[in-house]
XYZ file of C-alpha atoms in Angstrom:
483
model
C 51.866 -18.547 36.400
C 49.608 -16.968 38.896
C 48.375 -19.458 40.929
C 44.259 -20.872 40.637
C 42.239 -18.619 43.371
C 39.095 -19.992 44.341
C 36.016 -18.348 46.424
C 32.561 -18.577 46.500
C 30.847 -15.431 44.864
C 27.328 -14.129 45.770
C 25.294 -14.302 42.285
C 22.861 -11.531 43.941
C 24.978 -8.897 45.145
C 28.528 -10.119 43.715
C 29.732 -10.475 47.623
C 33.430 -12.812 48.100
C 33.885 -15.425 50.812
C 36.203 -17.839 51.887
C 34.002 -20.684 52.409
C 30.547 -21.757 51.680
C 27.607 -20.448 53.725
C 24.309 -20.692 53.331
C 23.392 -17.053 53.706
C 24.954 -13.843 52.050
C 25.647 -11.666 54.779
C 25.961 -8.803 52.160
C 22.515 -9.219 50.818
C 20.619 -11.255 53.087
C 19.553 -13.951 50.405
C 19.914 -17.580 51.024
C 21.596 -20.313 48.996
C 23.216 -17.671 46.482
C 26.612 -18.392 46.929
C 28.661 -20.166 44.002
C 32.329 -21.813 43.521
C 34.103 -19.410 40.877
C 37.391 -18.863 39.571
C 38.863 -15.489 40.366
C 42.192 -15.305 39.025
C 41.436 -15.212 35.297
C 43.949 -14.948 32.622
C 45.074 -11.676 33.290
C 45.898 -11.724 36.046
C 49.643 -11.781 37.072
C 51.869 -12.150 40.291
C 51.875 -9.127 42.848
C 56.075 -9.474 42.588
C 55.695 -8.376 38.936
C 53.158 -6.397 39.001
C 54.430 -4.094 41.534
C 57.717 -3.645 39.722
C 55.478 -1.541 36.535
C 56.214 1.648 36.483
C 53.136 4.050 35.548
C 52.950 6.429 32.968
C 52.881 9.893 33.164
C 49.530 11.971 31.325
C 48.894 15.487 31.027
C 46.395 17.229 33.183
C 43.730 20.135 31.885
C 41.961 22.461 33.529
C 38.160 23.280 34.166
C 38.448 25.991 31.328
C 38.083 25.169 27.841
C 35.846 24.071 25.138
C 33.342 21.723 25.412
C 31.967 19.781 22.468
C 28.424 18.662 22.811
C 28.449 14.819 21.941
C 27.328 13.804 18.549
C 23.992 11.827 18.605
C 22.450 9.501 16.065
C 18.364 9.218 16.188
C 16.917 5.767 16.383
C 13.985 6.495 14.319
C 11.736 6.301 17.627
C 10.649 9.692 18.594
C 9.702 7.958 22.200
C 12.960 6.438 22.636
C 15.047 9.191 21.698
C 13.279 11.388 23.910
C 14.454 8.968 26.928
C 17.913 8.489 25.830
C 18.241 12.417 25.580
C 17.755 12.894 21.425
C 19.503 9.768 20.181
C 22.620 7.256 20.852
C 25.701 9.075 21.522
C 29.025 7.500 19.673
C 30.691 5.046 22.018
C 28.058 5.021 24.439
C 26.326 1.635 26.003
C 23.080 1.670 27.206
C 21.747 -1.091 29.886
C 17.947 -2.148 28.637
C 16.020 -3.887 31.818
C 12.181 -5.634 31.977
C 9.994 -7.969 32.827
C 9.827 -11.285 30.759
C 7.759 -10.665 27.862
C 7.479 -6.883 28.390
C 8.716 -6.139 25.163
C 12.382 -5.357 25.222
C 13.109 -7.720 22.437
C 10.432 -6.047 20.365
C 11.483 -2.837 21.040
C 15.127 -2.944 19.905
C 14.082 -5.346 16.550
C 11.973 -1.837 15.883
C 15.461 0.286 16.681
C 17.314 -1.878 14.726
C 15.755 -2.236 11.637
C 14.516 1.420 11.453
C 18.247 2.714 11.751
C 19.311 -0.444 9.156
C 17.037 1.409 6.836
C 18.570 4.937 7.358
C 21.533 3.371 6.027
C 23.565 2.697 9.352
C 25.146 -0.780 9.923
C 23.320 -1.823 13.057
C 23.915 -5.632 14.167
C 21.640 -7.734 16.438
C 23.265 -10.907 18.217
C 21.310 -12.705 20.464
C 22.290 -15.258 22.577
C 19.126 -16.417 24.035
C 17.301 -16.977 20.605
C 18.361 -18.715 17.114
C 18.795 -16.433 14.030
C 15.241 -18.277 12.852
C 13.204 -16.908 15.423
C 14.834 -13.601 15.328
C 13.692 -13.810 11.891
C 9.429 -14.408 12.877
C 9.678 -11.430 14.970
C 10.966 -9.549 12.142
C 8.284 -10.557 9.689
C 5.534 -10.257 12.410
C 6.261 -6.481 12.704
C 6.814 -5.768 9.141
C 10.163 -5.092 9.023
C 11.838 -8.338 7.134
C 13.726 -6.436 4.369
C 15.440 -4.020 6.728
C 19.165 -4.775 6.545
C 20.126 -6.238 9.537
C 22.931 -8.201 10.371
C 21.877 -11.088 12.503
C 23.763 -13.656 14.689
C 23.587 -15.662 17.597
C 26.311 -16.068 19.156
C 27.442 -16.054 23.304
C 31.309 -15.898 23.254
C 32.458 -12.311 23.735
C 35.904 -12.805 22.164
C 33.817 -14.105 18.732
C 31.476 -11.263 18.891
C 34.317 -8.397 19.660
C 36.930 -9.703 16.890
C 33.332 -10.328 14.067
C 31.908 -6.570 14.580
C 35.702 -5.524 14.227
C 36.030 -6.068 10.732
C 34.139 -3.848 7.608
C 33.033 -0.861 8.475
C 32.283 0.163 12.774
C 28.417 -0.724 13.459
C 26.348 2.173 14.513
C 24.319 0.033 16.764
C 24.871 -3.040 18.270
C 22.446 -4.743 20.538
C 23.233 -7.514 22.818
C 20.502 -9.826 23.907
C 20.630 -10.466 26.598
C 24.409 -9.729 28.752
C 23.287 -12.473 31.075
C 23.858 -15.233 28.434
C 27.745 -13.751 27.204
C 30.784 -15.338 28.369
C 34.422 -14.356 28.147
C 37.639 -16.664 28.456
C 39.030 -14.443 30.986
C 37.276 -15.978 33.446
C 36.315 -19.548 33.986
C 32.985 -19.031 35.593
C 29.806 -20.029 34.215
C 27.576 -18.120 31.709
C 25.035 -16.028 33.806
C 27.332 -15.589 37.045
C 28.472 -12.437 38.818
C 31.946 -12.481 37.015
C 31.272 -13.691 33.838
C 28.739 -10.938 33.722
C 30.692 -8.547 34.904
C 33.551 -9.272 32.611
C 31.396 -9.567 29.189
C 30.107 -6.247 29.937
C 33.993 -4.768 30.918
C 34.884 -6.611 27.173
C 31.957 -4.560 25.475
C 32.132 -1.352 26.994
C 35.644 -1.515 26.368
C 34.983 -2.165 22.683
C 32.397 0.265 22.233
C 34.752 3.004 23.383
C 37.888 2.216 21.446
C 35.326 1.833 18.407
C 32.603 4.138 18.723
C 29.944 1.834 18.343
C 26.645 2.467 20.344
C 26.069 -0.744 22.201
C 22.428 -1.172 24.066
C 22.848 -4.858 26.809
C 19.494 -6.537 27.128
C 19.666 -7.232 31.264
C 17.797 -9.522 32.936
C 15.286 -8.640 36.529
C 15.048 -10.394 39.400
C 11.545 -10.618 41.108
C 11.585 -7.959 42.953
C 12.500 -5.645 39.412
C 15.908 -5.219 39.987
C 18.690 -5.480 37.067
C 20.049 -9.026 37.940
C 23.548 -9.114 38.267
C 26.256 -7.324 39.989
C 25.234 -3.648 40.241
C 28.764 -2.420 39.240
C 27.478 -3.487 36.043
C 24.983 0.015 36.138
C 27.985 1.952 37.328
C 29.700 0.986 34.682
C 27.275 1.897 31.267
C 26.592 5.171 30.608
C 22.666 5.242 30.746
C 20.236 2.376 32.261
C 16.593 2.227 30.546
C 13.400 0.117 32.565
C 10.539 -0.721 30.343
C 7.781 -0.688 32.426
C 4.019 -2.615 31.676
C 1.685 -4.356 33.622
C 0.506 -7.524 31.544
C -3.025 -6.844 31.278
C -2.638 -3.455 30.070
C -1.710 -2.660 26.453
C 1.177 0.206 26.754
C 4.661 0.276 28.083
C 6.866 2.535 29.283
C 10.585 3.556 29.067
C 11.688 4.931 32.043
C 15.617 6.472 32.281
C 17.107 5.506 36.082
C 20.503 6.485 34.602
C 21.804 8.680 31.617
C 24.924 10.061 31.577
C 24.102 12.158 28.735
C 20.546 13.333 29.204
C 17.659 13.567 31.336
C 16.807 11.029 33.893
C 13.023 12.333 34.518
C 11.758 11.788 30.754
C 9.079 8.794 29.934
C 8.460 7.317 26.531
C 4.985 5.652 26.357
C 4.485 3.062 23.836
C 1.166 0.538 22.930
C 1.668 -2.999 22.463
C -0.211 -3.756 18.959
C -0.332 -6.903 16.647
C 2.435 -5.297 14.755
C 4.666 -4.588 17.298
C 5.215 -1.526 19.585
C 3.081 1.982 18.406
C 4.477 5.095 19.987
C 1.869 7.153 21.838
C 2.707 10.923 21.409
C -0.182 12.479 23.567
C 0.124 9.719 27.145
C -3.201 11.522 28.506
C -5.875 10.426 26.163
C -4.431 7.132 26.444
C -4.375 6.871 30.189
C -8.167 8.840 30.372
C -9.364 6.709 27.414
C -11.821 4.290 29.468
C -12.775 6.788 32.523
C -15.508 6.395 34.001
C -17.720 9.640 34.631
C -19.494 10.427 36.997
C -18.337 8.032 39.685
C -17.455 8.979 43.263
C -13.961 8.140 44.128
C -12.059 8.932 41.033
C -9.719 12.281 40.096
C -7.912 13.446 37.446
C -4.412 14.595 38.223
C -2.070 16.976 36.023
C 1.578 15.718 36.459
C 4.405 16.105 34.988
C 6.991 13.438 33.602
C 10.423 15.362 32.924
C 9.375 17.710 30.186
C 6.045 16.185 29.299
C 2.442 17.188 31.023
C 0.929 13.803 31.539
C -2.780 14.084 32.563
C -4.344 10.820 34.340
C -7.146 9.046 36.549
C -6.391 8.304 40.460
C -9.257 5.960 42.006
C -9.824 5.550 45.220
C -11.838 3.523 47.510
C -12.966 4.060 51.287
C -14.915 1.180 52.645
C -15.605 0.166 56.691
C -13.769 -2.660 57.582
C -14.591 -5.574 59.967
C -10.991 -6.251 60.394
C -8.964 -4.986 63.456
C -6.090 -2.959 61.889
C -7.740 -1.744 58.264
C -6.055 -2.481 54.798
C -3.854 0.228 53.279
C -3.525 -1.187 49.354
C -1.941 1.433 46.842
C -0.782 0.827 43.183
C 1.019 3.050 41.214
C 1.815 5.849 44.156
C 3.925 5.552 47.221
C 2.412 3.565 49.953
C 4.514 6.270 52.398
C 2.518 8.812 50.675
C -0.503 7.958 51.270
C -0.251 7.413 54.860
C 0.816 10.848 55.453
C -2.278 12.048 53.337
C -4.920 10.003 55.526
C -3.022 11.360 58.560
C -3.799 14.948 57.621
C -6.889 13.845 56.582
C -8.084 12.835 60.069
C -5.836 15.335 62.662
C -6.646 18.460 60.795
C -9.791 17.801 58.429
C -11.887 15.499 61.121
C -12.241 12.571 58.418
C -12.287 9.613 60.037
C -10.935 6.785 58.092
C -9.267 4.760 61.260
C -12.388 2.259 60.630
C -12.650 2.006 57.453
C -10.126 0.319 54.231
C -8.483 2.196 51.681
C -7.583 1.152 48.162
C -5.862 3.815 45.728
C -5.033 3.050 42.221
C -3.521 4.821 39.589
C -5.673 3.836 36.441
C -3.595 2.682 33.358
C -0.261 1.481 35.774
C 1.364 5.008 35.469
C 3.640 5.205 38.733
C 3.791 8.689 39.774
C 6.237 10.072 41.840
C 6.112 13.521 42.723
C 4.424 14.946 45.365
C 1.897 17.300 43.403
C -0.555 14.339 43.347
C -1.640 14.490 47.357
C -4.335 16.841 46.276
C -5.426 14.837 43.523
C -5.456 11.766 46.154
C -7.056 13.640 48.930
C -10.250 14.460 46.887
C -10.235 11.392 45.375
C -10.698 9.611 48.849
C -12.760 11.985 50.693
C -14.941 11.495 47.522
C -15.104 7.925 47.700
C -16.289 8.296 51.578
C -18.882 10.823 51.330
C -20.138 9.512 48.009
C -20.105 12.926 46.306
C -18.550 12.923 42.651
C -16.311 15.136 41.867
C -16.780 17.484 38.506
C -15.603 15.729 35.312
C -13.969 18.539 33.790
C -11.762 19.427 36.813
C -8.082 18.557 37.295
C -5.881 18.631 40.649
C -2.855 18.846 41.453
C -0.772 20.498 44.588
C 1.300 19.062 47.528
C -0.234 19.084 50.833
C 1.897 19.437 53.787
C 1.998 18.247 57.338
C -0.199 20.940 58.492
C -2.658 20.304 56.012
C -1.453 23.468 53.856
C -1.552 23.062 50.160
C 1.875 23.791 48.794
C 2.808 24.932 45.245
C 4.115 22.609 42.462
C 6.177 23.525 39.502
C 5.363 23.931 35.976
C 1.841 25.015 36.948
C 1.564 26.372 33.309
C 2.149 23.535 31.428
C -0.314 21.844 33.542
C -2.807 24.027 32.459
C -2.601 24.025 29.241
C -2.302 20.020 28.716
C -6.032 20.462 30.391
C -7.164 22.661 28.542
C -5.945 21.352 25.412
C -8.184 18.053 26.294
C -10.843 19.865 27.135
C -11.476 20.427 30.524
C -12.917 23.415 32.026
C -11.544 23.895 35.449
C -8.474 23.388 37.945
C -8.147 22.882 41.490
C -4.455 24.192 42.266
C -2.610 25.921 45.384
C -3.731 29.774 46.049
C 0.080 30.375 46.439
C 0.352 29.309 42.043
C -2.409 31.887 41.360
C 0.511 34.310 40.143
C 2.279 31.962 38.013
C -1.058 31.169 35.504
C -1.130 33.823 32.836
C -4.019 35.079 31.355
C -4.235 32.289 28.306
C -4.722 29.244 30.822
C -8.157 28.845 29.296
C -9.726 27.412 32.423
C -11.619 28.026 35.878
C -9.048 28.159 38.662
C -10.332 27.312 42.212
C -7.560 27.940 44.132
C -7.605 26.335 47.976
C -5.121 27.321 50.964
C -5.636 24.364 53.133
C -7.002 20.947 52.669
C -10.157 21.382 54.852
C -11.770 24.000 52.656
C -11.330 21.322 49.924
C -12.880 18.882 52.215
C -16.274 20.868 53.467
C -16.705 21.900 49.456
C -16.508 17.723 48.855
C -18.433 16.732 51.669
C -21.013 19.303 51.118
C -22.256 17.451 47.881
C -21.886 13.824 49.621
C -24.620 11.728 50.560
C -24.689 10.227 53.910
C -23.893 6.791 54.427
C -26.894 5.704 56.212
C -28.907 7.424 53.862
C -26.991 5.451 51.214
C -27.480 2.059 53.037
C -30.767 2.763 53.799
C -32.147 3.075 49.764
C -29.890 0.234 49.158
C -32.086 -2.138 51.647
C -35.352 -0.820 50.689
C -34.211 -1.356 46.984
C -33.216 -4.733 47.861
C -36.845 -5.688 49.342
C -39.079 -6.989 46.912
C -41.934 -4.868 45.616
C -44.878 -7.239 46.826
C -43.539 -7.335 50.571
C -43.611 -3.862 50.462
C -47.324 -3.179 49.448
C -48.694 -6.040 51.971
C -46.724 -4.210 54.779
C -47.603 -0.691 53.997
């Protein structure tokens, strides 16, 4: 028998030491380190493991034909557009959120809408009883789908149950953090148990076919918690995305081995569950406000999809030494760069003042094409001057305060248009690549100061602004006794 190894294991990063120190020098985190068991069952002595002899396989070349993998829909036309157009046979997908986000909700929808297509789908769940699996089920309408519930936590159990009858189309484990496999003697929720339950699982879904979606758990900072092989070794990993005050999520792909890694799905928390939301822009331009200094609307694009929404912005003077730079949604990097060209080749001064940018709704955007969108929002804010309701922005602005040209300039159109604006602020250089049919007024800027004067030239002055505000503020009788 191969004899007991033990070492203390890293439960943030999965790092192996020796001994027991208070601080991960892999990570950085304190306290994380844990007693485990590394042999495991399998595990035999080198002397007879080096006496196997391998087997020999036959090698193929580049050339040849390639099948495109089969794919069964979920039913959800949001989170099939993520996934790529469905659940490919064999696959396993790694599902990641905040608590209470949804993710739960989400695959109770998935489940029961392929159950009714006529596909064995199974739900285990080892954080919840079958009862309460059950109350979801009833809350969003979907009791008499035929789903095959347990909960259950050993992976052995689970692996030699969803053997027998027919080979589930979908299985859904909820959540990976909670499995636990006798090859190891760790504790539920550590870095090897973890990492073995999901070896066991992926192992099954590919000797079965079975499409198997792990419910994974986040750490603060939003990470999958966990060892990270754990992403290497799935074939696609899914974020749902939310803020809690707001009433829509988001599925976001950071990994998909058989699709796009750019594509959103945007769904609306409701009484009854999760609504899919097939036009994103009237959602996120719902509750604008018109007419306000400050705030632009910004035509991006999220992997295939034109997504149209609000970017607010604030410019106040600060009493502080070193003024606030506060940014939600958009890269804090980002808009640094922007407020540099701002002030070396535009003369805005904003070295006295704070800065708050928001993107309204909790979209994060990541592309570049919103720095024009950003720009007039700000400048905007500072000069008091609102911008024109029925104008969108977009365009990358470069060091020397150029505007660059962004792609899919077309499709950014015509989501405008189709919403009804009127007119677009864009890069001169994208001029050529708008045909005839855009439908709207192009103003078309080289450089970011041209941009500027045109936003400035509307503005009202701040002392002019400060000064109605005081003799608003003074009481109407004061006022007629002092002339």
């Amino acid at each position: 028998m191969a004899k007991s190894t033990l070492s203390f294991v890293c439960q943030n990063c999965g790092a192996a030491y020796n001994r027991w120190q208070g601080k991960c020098e892999s990570c950085g985190e304190w306290n994380t380190l844990a007693e485990e068991d590394t042999t495991g069952s399998t595990s035999m002595p080198v002397s007879i493991r080096s006496k196997r002899k391998g087997r020999t396989f036959a090698l193929e070349t580049l050339t040849g034909k390639s099948h495109e993998a089969p794919r069964l829909a979920s039913g959800m036309a949001e989170l099939d557009r993520v996934t790529g157009g469905g659940f490919v046979r064999g696959s396993v997908l790694l599902v990641g959120g905040d608590p209470g986000i949804g993710k739960s909700t989400l695959l109770t929808q998935a489940t029961s809408l392929m159950a009714r297509a006529g596909h064995r789908a199974v739900y285990i769940s080892g954080e919840e009883a079958v009862a309460q699996v059950r109350l979801r089920a009833e809350r969003l309408g979907l009791a008499d789908a035929p789903v095959q519930l347990a909960a259950e936590t050993s992976v052995e159990d689970i692996v030699s149950t969803l053997s027998e009858g027919p080979v589930p189309r979908l299985i859904v484990i909820d959540s990976i953090q909670t499995m636990w496999t006798d090859t190891v003697e760790s504790a539920p929720g550590t870095v090897t148990q973890v990492r073995a339950s999901a070896q066991a699982l992926i192992r099954f879904a590919k000797k079965s076919g079975a499409a198997i979606i792990l419910v994974g758990h986040v750490t603060k900072d939003g990470q999958i918690a966990g060892p990270r092989v754990v992403e290497h070794m799935v074939d696609a990993v899914l974020s749902f995305e939310g803020e809690g005050s707001q009433q829509f999520r988001i599925l976001r792909a950071v990994k998909n081995r058989f699709g796009p890694t750019d594509e959103i799905g945007v769904f609306e928390m409701t009484g009854l569950g999760l609504r899919e939301v097939s036009n994103p822009s009237e959602l996120f331009l719902s509750e604008r406000d018109l007419g306000s200094p400050g705030t632009a609307v910004f035509a991006g694009i999220e992997g295939t999809r034109p997504v149209l929404v609000e970017l607010q912005a604030l410019v106040a003077p600060t009493t502080l030494g070193t003024p606030r730079r506060a940014v939600v949604g958009w890269d804090p990097s980002r808009l640094s760069m922007v407020l540099a060209v701002l002030e070396a080749h535009c003369g805005v001064k904003l070295s006295g003042h704070d800065v708050y940018l928001n993107v309204a709704g909790g979209l994060r955007i990541q592309e570049p094409a919103a720095d024009l969108a950003a720009a007039a929002a700000l400048v905007s804010s500072l000069v008091n001057a609102p911008l024109p309701t029925d104008a969108v922005y977009f365009g990358e602005i470069s060091l020397s305060g150029a505007v660059r040209p962004v792609a899919q300039t077309s499709a950014r159109l015509k989501e405008a248009a189709k919403l009804g604006f009127g007119r677009a602020v864009l890069p001169e250089s994208a001029r050529g690549e708008v045909g005839g049919d855009a439908g709207l007024s192009l103003t078309t800027v080289g450089g970011l100061t041209s941009l500027v004067a045109d936003i400035a030239a509307r503005g009202t002055p701040r002392a002019n602004r400060e000064g109605a505000a005081e003799k608003n503020a003074t009481p109407a009788r004061f006022r007629r006794e002092n002339g």
